[in-house]
Tab-separated table of C-alpha atoms in Angstrom:
chain	number	residue	atom	x	y	z
A	1	MET	CA	11.379	12.231	14.675
A	2	LEU	CA	10.679	15.318	12.606
A	3	GLN	CA	13.682	17.437	13.567
A	4	LYS	CA	15.011	17.848	10.030
A	5	ILE	CA	11.728	19.117	8.628
A	6	LYS	CA	11.207	21.289	11.703
A	7	LYS	CA	14.578	22.881	11.016
A	8	ALA	CA	13.619	23.493	7.383
A	9	ALA	CA	10.318	24.979	8.454
A	10	VAL	CA	11.913	27.779	10.441
A	11	MET	CA	14.595	28.640	7.895
A	12	SER	CA	13.982	31.670	5.712
A	13	PRO	CA	13.827	30.626	2.033
A	14	ASN	CA	16.860	32.736	1.133
A	15	ILE	CA	18.833	31.955	-1.998
A	16	SER	CA	22.077	32.121	-0.022
A	17	LEU	CA	21.038	29.057	1.982
A	18	GLN	CA	22.336	25.693	0.870
A	19	ARG	CA	19.760	23.576	-0.937
A	20	LYS	CA	19.687	19.960	-1.995
A	21	PHE	CA	17.646	18.484	-4.827
A	22	VAL	CA	16.965	14.771	-5.198
A	23	SER	CA	15.584	13.084	-8.286
A	24	PRO	CA	15.592	9.660	-9.923
A	25	GLU	CA	16.913	9.016	-13.400
A	26	ILE	CA	13.923	10.011	-15.547
A	27	ILE	CA	13.045	8.659	-18.969
A	28	PHE	CA	10.044	10.532	-20.396
A	29	GLY	CA	8.036	9.831	-23.518
A	30	ALA	CA	5.433	7.673	-25.190
A	31	GLY	CA	6.432	4.008	-25.241
A	32	CYS	CA	9.282	4.262	-22.744
A	33	ARG	CA	7.662	1.555	-20.568
A	34	HIS	CA	8.950	-0.981	-23.074
A	35	SER	CA	12.533	-0.271	-21.981
A	36	VAL	CA	11.970	-1.558	-18.440
A	37	GLY	CA	13.736	-4.841	-19.219
A	38	THR	CA	16.866	-2.986	-20.316
A	39	CYS	CA	16.772	-0.830	-17.190
A	40	ALA	CA	16.404	-3.874	-14.951
A	41	GLY	CA	19.255	-5.595	-16.767
A	42	ASN	CA	21.472	-2.599	-16.082
A	43	PHE	CA	20.997	-3.297	-12.372
A	44	GLY	CA	22.011	-6.936	-12.800
A	45	ALA	CA	18.479	-8.228	-12.311
A	46	ARG	CA	18.191	-11.982	-11.818
A	47	LYS	CA	14.541	-11.980	-10.807
A	48	VAL	CA	12.215	-8.990	-10.581
A	49	LEU	CA	9.284	-8.475	-8.252
A	50	VAL	CA	6.632	-6.694	-10.322
A	51	VAL	CA	4.196	-4.769	-8.098
A	52	SER	CA	0.839	-3.659	-9.498
A	53	ASP	CA	-2.902	-3.940	-8.899
A	54	PRO	CA	-5.724	-5.813	-10.658
A	55	GLY	CA	-6.987	-2.763	-12.553
A	56	VAL	CA	-3.585	-2.065	-14.089
A	57	VAL	CA	-3.196	-5.740	-14.969
A	58	LYS	CA	-6.564	-5.639	-16.726
A	59	ALA	CA	-5.520	-2.526	-18.664
A	60	GLY	CA	-2.589	-4.442	-20.177
A	61	TRP	CA	0.298	-2.354	-18.857
A	62	VAL	CA	1.682	-5.199	-16.732
A	63	ALA	CA	1.793	-7.453	-19.781
A	64	ASP	CA	4.004	-4.871	-21.498
A	65	VAL	CA	6.380	-4.951	-18.535
A	66	GLN	CA	6.432	-8.742	-18.468
A	67	ALA	CA	7.172	-8.881	-22.195
A	68	SER	CA	10.028	-6.408	-21.849
A	69	LEU	CA	11.579	-8.413	-19.013
A	70	ALA	CA	11.190	-11.635	-21.005
A	71	ARG	CA	13.008	-10.128	-23.986
A	72	GLN	CA	16.004	-9.583	-21.711
A	73	GLY	CA	15.755	-13.116	-20.290
A	74	ILE	CA	14.880	-11.803	-16.810
A	75	GLU	CA	12.557	-13.842	-14.599
A	76	HIS	CA	9.855	-12.183	-12.563
A	77	CYS	CA	7.067	-12.806	-10.075
A	78	LEU	CA	3.933	-10.705	-9.760
A	79	PHE	CA	2.440	-9.113	-6.644
A	80	THR	CA	-0.947	-7.428	-7.100
A	81	ASP	CA	-2.509	-7.547	-3.622
A	82	VAL	CA	-2.466	-3.760	-3.323
A	83	SER	CA	-5.397	-1.669	-2.054
A	84	PRO	CA	-6.173	1.844	-3.327
A	85	ASN	CA	-4.458	3.086	-0.156
A	86	PRO	CA	-1.609	0.563	0.340
A	87	ARG	CA	-1.653	-1.063	3.757
A	88	CYS	CA	1.019	-2.223	6.157
A	89	GLU	CA	0.063	-5.884	5.762
A	90	GLU	CA	0.284	-5.642	1.975
A	91	VAL	CA	3.781	-4.203	2.182
A	92	MET	CA	4.823	-7.020	4.496
A	93	LEU	CA	3.320	-9.689	2.216
A	94	GLY	CA	5.110	-8.218	-0.772
A	95	ALA	CA	8.413	-8.141	1.090
A	96	GLU	CA	7.999	-11.793	2.041
A	97	LEU	CA	7.335	-12.699	-1.596
A	98	TYR	CA	10.400	-10.696	-2.659
A	99	ARG	CA	12.535	-12.648	-0.166
A	100	SER	CA	11.077	-16.107	-0.784
A	101	GLU	CA	11.360	-15.779	-4.571
A	102	GLY	CA	14.981	-14.604	-4.454
A	103	CYS	CA	14.293	-11.296	-6.197
A	104	ASN	CA	16.935	-8.575	-6.410
A	105	VAL	CA	15.099	-5.763	-8.299
A	106	ILE	CA	11.621	-4.240	-7.868
A	107	VAL	CA	9.468	-2.800	-10.655
A	108	ALA	CA	6.143	-1.100	-9.934
A	109	VAL	CA	3.589	-0.263	-12.604
A	110	GLY	CA	0.474	1.607	-11.550
A	111	GLY	CA	-0.732	4.660	-9.691
A	112	GLY	CA	0.462	5.956	-6.360
A	113	SER	CA	-0.719	2.895	-4.462
A	114	PRO	CA	1.411	0.231	-6.226
A	115	MET	CA	4.359	2.640	-6.334
A	116	ASP	CA	4.194	3.447	-2.611
A	117	CYS	CA	3.693	-0.231	-1.832
A	118	ALA	CA	6.771	-1.089	-3.908
A	119	LYS	CA	8.822	1.521	-2.068
A	120	GLY	CA	7.663	0.035	1.221
A	121	ILE	CA	8.516	-3.484	0.080
A	122	GLY	CA	12.046	-2.358	-0.765
A	123	ILE	CA	12.452	-0.722	2.648
A	124	VAL	CA	11.307	-3.846	4.494
A	125	ALA	CA	13.368	-6.149	2.283
A	126	ALA	CA	16.499	-4.104	2.976
A	127	HIS	CA	16.019	-3.636	6.731
A	128	GLY	CA	14.195	-6.801	7.755
A	129	ARG	CA	11.822	-4.880	10.041
A	130	HIS	CA	8.138	-3.907	9.992
A	131	ILE	CA	7.231	-1.010	7.751
A	132	TYR	CA	5.621	1.078	10.517
A	133	GLU	CA	9.010	1.301	12.264
A	134	PHE	CA	10.191	3.715	9.560
A	135	GLU	CA	7.608	6.457	10.009
A	136	GLY	CA	9.176	9.915	9.943
A	137	VAL	CA	12.096	11.650	8.299
A	138	ASP	CA	15.446	10.070	7.395
A	139	THR	CA	14.780	6.820	9.261
A	140	LEU	CA	16.225	4.584	6.519
A	141	ARG	CA	19.716	3.245	7.185
A	142	VAL	CA	20.186	0.582	4.474
A	143	PRO	CA	19.814	1.114	0.707
A	144	SER	CA	16.712	-0.456	-0.786
A	145	PRO	CA	16.949	-2.844	-3.758
A	146	PRO	CA	17.020	-1.196	-7.196
A	147	LEU	CA	13.594	0.298	-7.827
A	148	ILE	CA	12.063	1.133	-11.223
A	149	LEU	CA	8.671	2.868	-11.280
A	150	ILE	CA	6.236	3.211	-14.176
A	151	PRO	CA	3.329	5.529	-13.304
A	152	THR	CA	-0.047	4.922	-14.958
A	153	THR	CA	-1.691	8.039	-13.526
A	154	ALA	CA	-0.727	11.688	-13.915
A	155	GLY	CA	-0.771	13.123	-10.445
A	156	THR	CA	0.639	11.202	-7.510
A	157	SER	CA	4.318	11.742	-8.460
A	158	ALA	CA	5.399	8.832	-6.270
A	159	ASP	CA	7.645	7.942	-9.197
A	160	VAL	CA	9.927	10.945	-8.567
A	161	SER	CA	9.465	11.735	-4.873
A	162	GLN	CA	11.145	10.859	-1.587
A	163	PHE	CA	7.753	10.249	0.074
A	164	VAL	CA	6.162	6.901	0.943
A	165	ILE	CA	2.567	6.989	2.229
A	166	ILE	CA	1.236	3.825	3.897
A	167	SER	CA	-2.148	3.190	5.534
A	168	ASN	CA	-2.370	1.651	8.991
A	169	GLN	CA	-5.933	0.376	9.034
A	170	GLU	CA	-5.767	-0.729	12.670
A	171	GLU	CA	-5.203	2.897	13.687
A	172	ARG	CA	-7.309	4.298	10.797
A	173	MET	CA	-4.493	6.623	9.791
A	174	LYS	CA	-1.805	7.060	7.159
A	175	PHE	CA	1.829	7.589	7.973
A	176	SER	CA	4.658	9.112	5.962
A	177	ILE	CA	8.201	7.957	5.359
A	178	VAL	CA	10.384	10.734	3.965
A	179	SER	CA	13.935	9.980	2.871
A	180	LYS	CA	16.150	10.446	-0.157
A	181	ALA	CA	16.715	6.687	0.146
A	182	ALA	CA	13.066	6.281	-0.937
A	183	VAL	CA	13.642	8.065	-4.259
A	184	PRO	CA	13.400	5.440	-7.021
A	185	ASP	CA	16.421	4.669	-9.139
A	186	VAL	CA	14.611	5.016	-12.472
A	187	SER	CA	11.256	6.512	-13.401
A	188	LEU	CA	9.811	5.574	-16.792
A	189	ILE	CA	7.154	8.235	-17.416
A	190	ASP	CA	5.053	7.097	-20.361
A	191	PRO	CA	1.933	9.189	-21.197
A	192	GLU	CA	0.399	6.241	-23.062
A	193	THR	CA	-0.177	4.440	-19.776
A	194	THR	CA	-2.667	7.119	-18.681
A	195	LEU	CA	-5.038	6.216	-21.531
A	196	SER	CA	-6.709	3.691	-19.219
A	197	MET	CA	-7.695	6.338	-16.645
A	198	ASP	CA	-11.400	7.124	-16.422
A	199	PRO	CA	-12.493	10.791	-16.173
A	200	PHE	CA	-12.912	10.650	-12.384
A	201	LEU	CA	-9.404	9.259	-11.834
A	202	SER	CA	-8.010	11.800	-14.295
A	203	ALA	CA	-9.670	14.580	-12.302
A	204	CYS	CA	-8.486	13.198	-8.955
A	205	THR	CA	-4.874	12.855	-9.985
A	206	GLY	CA	-4.855	16.147	-11.877
A	207	ILE	CA	-6.023	18.071	-8.815
A	208	ASP	CA	-3.493	16.182	-6.697
A	209	ALA	CA	-0.692	17.327	-9.005
A	210	LEU	CA	-1.911	20.931	-8.991
A	211	VAL	CA	-2.009	20.922	-5.187
A	212	HIS	CA	1.522	19.473	-5.129
A	213	ALA	CA	2.714	22.433	-7.184
A	214	ILE	CA	0.876	25.104	-5.193
A	215	GLU	CA	1.913	23.732	-1.813
A	216	ALA	CA	5.540	23.303	-2.896
A	217	PHE	CA	5.669	26.912	-4.121
A	218	VAL	CA	4.357	28.403	-0.869
A	219	SER	CA	6.109	25.884	1.415
A	220	THR	CA	8.637	27.274	3.871
A	221	GLY	CA	11.072	24.810	2.305
A	222	HIS	CA	10.792	26.255	-1.201
A	223	GLY	CA	13.828	27.636	-2.995
A	224	PRO	CA	15.361	28.438	-6.370
A	225	LEU	CA	15.719	24.760	-7.268
A	226	THR	CA	12.037	23.972	-6.696
A	227	ASP	CA	10.192	27.157	-7.697
A	228	PRO	CA	10.639	26.769	-11.492
A	229	HIS	CA	9.284	23.210	-11.373
A	230	ALA	CA	6.285	24.258	-9.266
A	231	LEU	CA	5.379	27.172	-11.530
A	232	GLU	CA	5.716	25.169	-14.737
A	233	ALA	CA	3.582	22.405	-13.233
A	234	MET	CA	0.833	24.914	-12.389
A	235	ARG	CA	0.934	26.320	-15.908
A	236	LEU	CA	0.771	22.904	-17.576
A	237	ILE	CA	-1.970	21.453	-15.398
A	238	ASN	CA	-4.155	24.549	-15.283
A	239	GLY	CA	-3.848	24.991	-19.043
A	240	ASN	CA	-4.523	21.402	-20.102
A	241	LEU	CA	-6.481	19.438	-17.484
A	242	VAL	CA	-9.997	20.414	-18.556
A	243	GLN	CA	-9.209	19.773	-22.207
A	244	MET	CA	-7.516	16.457	-21.454
A	245	ILE	CA	-10.533	15.142	-19.551
A	246	ALA	CA	-12.804	16.267	-22.394
A	247	ASN	CA	-10.520	14.639	-25.011
A	248	PRO	CA	-9.241	11.476	-23.293
A	249	ALA	CA	-7.679	9.987	-26.427
A	250	ASP	CA	-5.479	13.028	-27.128
A	251	ILE	CA	-1.987	11.782	-26.293
A	252	ALA	CA	-0.473	15.262	-26.705
A	253	LEU	CA	-2.701	16.607	-23.930
A	254	ARG	CA	-1.909	13.601	-21.770
A	255	GLU	CA	1.782	14.260	-22.294
A	256	GLN	CA	1.374	17.839	-21.057
A	257	ILE	CA	-0.442	16.701	-17.901
A	258	MET	CA	2.096	13.916	-17.309
A	259	LEU	CA	4.899	16.443	-17.654
A	260	GLY	CA	3.131	18.776	-15.248
A	261	SER	CA	2.726	15.972	-12.735
A	262	MET	CA	6.429	15.157	-12.985
A	263	GLN	CA	7.403	18.813	-12.481
A	264	ALA	CA	5.093	19.071	-9.469
A	265	GLY	CA	6.622	15.923	-8.014
A	266	LEU	CA	10.152	17.230	-8.337
A	267	ALA	CA	9.042	20.437	-6.615
A	268	PHE	CA	7.231	18.921	-3.646
A	269	SER	CA	9.705	16.101	-3.121
A	270	ASN	CA	12.330	18.726	-2.349
A	271	ALA	CA	10.282	21.631	-0.926
A	272	ILE	CA	7.814	19.363	0.951
A	273	LEU	CA	4.128	20.291	1.147
A	274	GLY	CA	1.624	21.887	3.520
A	275	ALA	CA	-1.687	21.672	5.342
A	276	VAL	CA	-3.716	20.335	2.404
A	277	HIS	CA	-1.643	17.177	2.370
A	278	ALA	CA	-1.346	16.877	6.143
A	279	MET	CA	-5.141	17.046	6.412
A	280	SER	CA	-5.640	14.859	3.343
A	281	HIS	CA	-3.413	12.099	4.705
A	282	SER	CA	-5.402	12.103	7.951
A	283	LEU	CA	-8.717	12.109	6.096
A	284	GLY	CA	-7.692	9.375	3.656
A	285	GLY	CA	-6.438	7.137	6.431
A	286	TYR	CA	-9.619	7.594	8.455
A	287	LEU	CA	-12.141	6.989	5.647
A	288	ASP	CA	-9.964	5.103	3.128
A	289	LEU	CA	-10.801	7.726	0.488
A	290	PRO	CA	-8.874	8.382	-2.743
A	291	HIS	CA	-6.084	10.859	-2.048
A	292	GLY	CA	-7.042	13.161	-4.909
A	293	VAL	CA	-10.603	13.438	-3.602
A	294	CYS	CA	-9.312	14.490	-0.187
A	295	ASN	CA	-7.093	17.170	-1.730
A	296	ALA	CA	-9.894	18.446	-3.940
A	297	VAL	CA	-12.267	18.863	-1.005
A	298	LEU	CA	-9.714	20.783	1.053
A	299	VAL	CA	-7.611	22.882	-1.315
A	300	GLU	CA	-9.526	26.179	-1.519
A	301	HIS	CA	-10.183	26.191	2.225
A	302	VAL	CA	-6.483	25.801	3.023
A	303	VAL	CA	-5.498	28.432	0.448
A	304	ALA	CA	-7.915	30.897	2.060
A	305	PHE	CA	-6.506	30.058	5.503
A	306	ASN	CA	-2.869	30.368	4.397
A	307	TYR	CA	-3.070	33.357	2.073
A	308	ASP	CA	-2.141	36.146	4.485
A	309	ALA	CA	0.974	34.263	5.594
A	310	ALA	CA	2.449	34.333	2.057
A	311	PRO	CA	0.470	36.894	0.023
A	312	ASP	CA	3.229	37.697	-2.467
A	313	ARG	CA	3.759	34.056	-3.346
A	314	TYR	CA	0.047	33.354	-3.600
A	315	ARG	CA	-0.238	36.354	-5.947
A	316	ILE	CA	2.339	34.653	-8.190
A	317	VAL	CA	0.306	31.439	-7.974
A	318	ALA	CA	-2.792	33.376	-9.056
A	319	GLU	CA	-0.975	35.003	-11.970
A	320	THR	CA	0.451	31.636	-13.072
A	321	LEU	CA	-3.093	30.264	-13.114
A	322	GLY	CA	-4.118	33.072	-15.461
A	323	ILE	CA	-5.681	35.488	-12.972
A	324	ASP	CA	-5.056	39.156	-13.782
A	325	SER	CA	-4.060	40.642	-10.423
A	326	ARG	CA	-3.096	44.121	-11.620
A	327	GLY	CA	-4.416	46.778	-9.246
A	328	LEU	CA	-6.015	44.231	-6.930
A	329	SER	CA	-5.572	44.136	-3.171
A	330	HIS	CA	-4.375	40.952	-1.508
A	331	ARG	CA	-7.928	40.321	-0.307
A	332	GLN	CA	-9.238	40.563	-3.853
A	333	VAL	CA	-6.516	38.267	-5.207
A	334	ARG	CA	-7.296	35.733	-2.504
A	335	GLU	CA	-10.971	35.782	-3.410
A	336	ARG	CA	-10.240	35.339	-7.117
A	337	LEU	CA	-7.731	32.544	-6.506
A	338	VAL	CA	-10.146	30.651	-4.267
A	339	GLN	CA	-12.934	31.064	-6.822
A	340	HIS	CA	-10.644	29.940	-9.652
A	341	LEU	CA	-9.866	26.721	-7.795
A	342	ILE	CA	-13.564	26.105	-7.149
A	343	ASP	CA	-14.429	26.786	-10.798
A	344	LEU	CA	-11.647	24.507	-12.056
A	345	LYS	CA	-12.860	21.669	-9.842
A	346	GLN	CA	-16.429	22.100	-11.051
A	347	ARG	CA	-15.335	22.123	-14.701
A	348	ILE	CA	-13.791	18.669	-14.229
A	349	GLY	CA	-16.753	17.325	-12.283
A	350	PHE	CA	-15.856	17.878	-8.625
A	351	ARG	CA	-18.603	19.091	-6.321
A	352	GLU	CA	-17.414	17.175	-3.293
A	353	THR	CA	-17.683	18.085	0.377
A	354	LEU	CA	-16.550	16.212	3.457
A	355	SER	CA	-20.126	15.623	4.578
A	356	LEU	CA	-20.901	13.859	1.294
A	357	HIS	CA	-18.272	11.300	2.312
A	358	GLY	CA	-19.697	10.778	5.759
A	359	VAL	CA	-17.531	13.126	7.819
A	360	ASN	CA	-19.285	14.574	10.867
A	361	LEU	CA	-18.346	17.361	13.262
A	362	SER	CA	-17.585	14.684	15.849
A	363	ASP	CA	-14.843	13.252	13.594
A	364	ILE	CA	-12.943	16.528	13.293
A	365	PRO	CA	-10.907	16.386	16.547
A	366	PHE	CA	-9.543	12.946	15.600
A	367	LEU	CA	-8.743	14.059	12.056
A	368	SER	CA	-7.080	17.262	13.264
A	369	GLN	CA	-4.973	15.517	15.881
A	370	HIS	CA	-3.473	13.214	13.272
A	371	ALA	CA	-3.041	16.024	10.737
A	372	MET	CA	-0.940	17.892	13.287
A	373	GLN	CA	1.382	14.877	13.489
A	374	ASP	CA	1.989	14.760	9.741
A	375	PRO	CA	5.377	16.055	8.495
A	376	CYS	CA	3.689	18.201	5.826
A	377	ILE	CA	2.134	20.503	8.423
A	378	LEU	CA	5.586	21.721	9.415
A	379	THR	CA	6.327	23.412	6.096
A	380	ASN	CA	2.891	24.990	5.768
A	381	PRO	CA	3.368	28.756	5.267
A	382	ARG	CA	1.043	29.611	8.158
A	383	SER	CA	1.845	28.167	11.554
A	384	SER	CA	-1.138	26.051	12.533
A	385	THR	CA	-2.647	24.889	15.790
A	386	GLN	CA	-4.995	21.951	16.131
A	387	ARG	CA	-7.844	24.402	16.543
A	388	ASP	CA	-6.906	26.057	13.228
A	389	VAL	CA	-7.033	22.699	11.481
A	390	GLU	CA	-10.377	21.902	13.092
A	391	VAL	CA	-11.825	25.145	11.724
A	392	VAL	CA	-10.615	24.385	8.180
A	393	TYR	CA	-12.051	20.863	8.306
A	394	ALA	CA	-15.363	22.315	9.502
A	395	GLU	CA	-15.427	24.793	6.613
A	396	ALA	CA	-14.976	21.885	4.179
A	397	LEU	CA	-18.002	20.026	5.522
């Protein structure tokens, strides 16, 4: 199932190797959400399935989408039965609504959950099979319907990535679908839509984006097409996240974080990720926790574990985050990088541990077993055993 990522994981990241880079058409800038009707019309939309969640509806962003579609004379139906971690049954319900209403284009407006759910709906609508049958890498055989995504958070990057993350609540686990066929057709990245995020959500998604960038840069699948995006994302997020949370109405700061999130997404979509995300997916599926919280709890522990496997690249990460590494040993750089990540989290209000969310030592074998089955573990810079993952989870308690 994971042969293609396994192959990437053992390849040396040499510039002479062939690299591919996938990306949607991206329209970036304040107010661009209002052009969704034009974009849908360009795909010959007769009726659009709009996927969102109640919080985004309440914020008013769905109304903007509906008005834009109406101006183009395009009908739509609305699907908002989406949990914070989108579930198999929600994907299947959305696909049934898409079919029964005669839709031919999908628009999602929201955070990672509505966007991943919309991707899943398109997959099911195209293939006519259950969503869990597509777990793994390059399992999609039929093109999905045209998909337009409008993110309302600055962090998940589902709007530019080839990842789909779905929660199977019966098994208490998340599973990944990774395919260039899951890359949306158009991403409308509008910083104004993040004005409705509260400080906690801003912190969660900001840390998620920073972890995307760090893991993409040290991934065994990194290369010259992804490194510049990862480094710029680190610079933008590290330099603006604290100020943005302190000044939530500053649209210029929000634009910088949104741009950083986009850059991080382009990096990790093509370089893949690492142990933070493998462990986070397992943790989020088990406890139904917000993805950004899971990443925030784990990031410094995984960086400490991985550092010696890619010290030169982690030194560049440290320097990009503003750490002066001149004359320092690798051990000293590692210590400063880990402390910087802890300090950054605390400055935006994170003092989370796994035990605060109810994780016990007895849960760790289950969590580690599922983390080892996640595609992201295969491009982690340090080869990991289940026992390694258990130790890192235990340190995060």
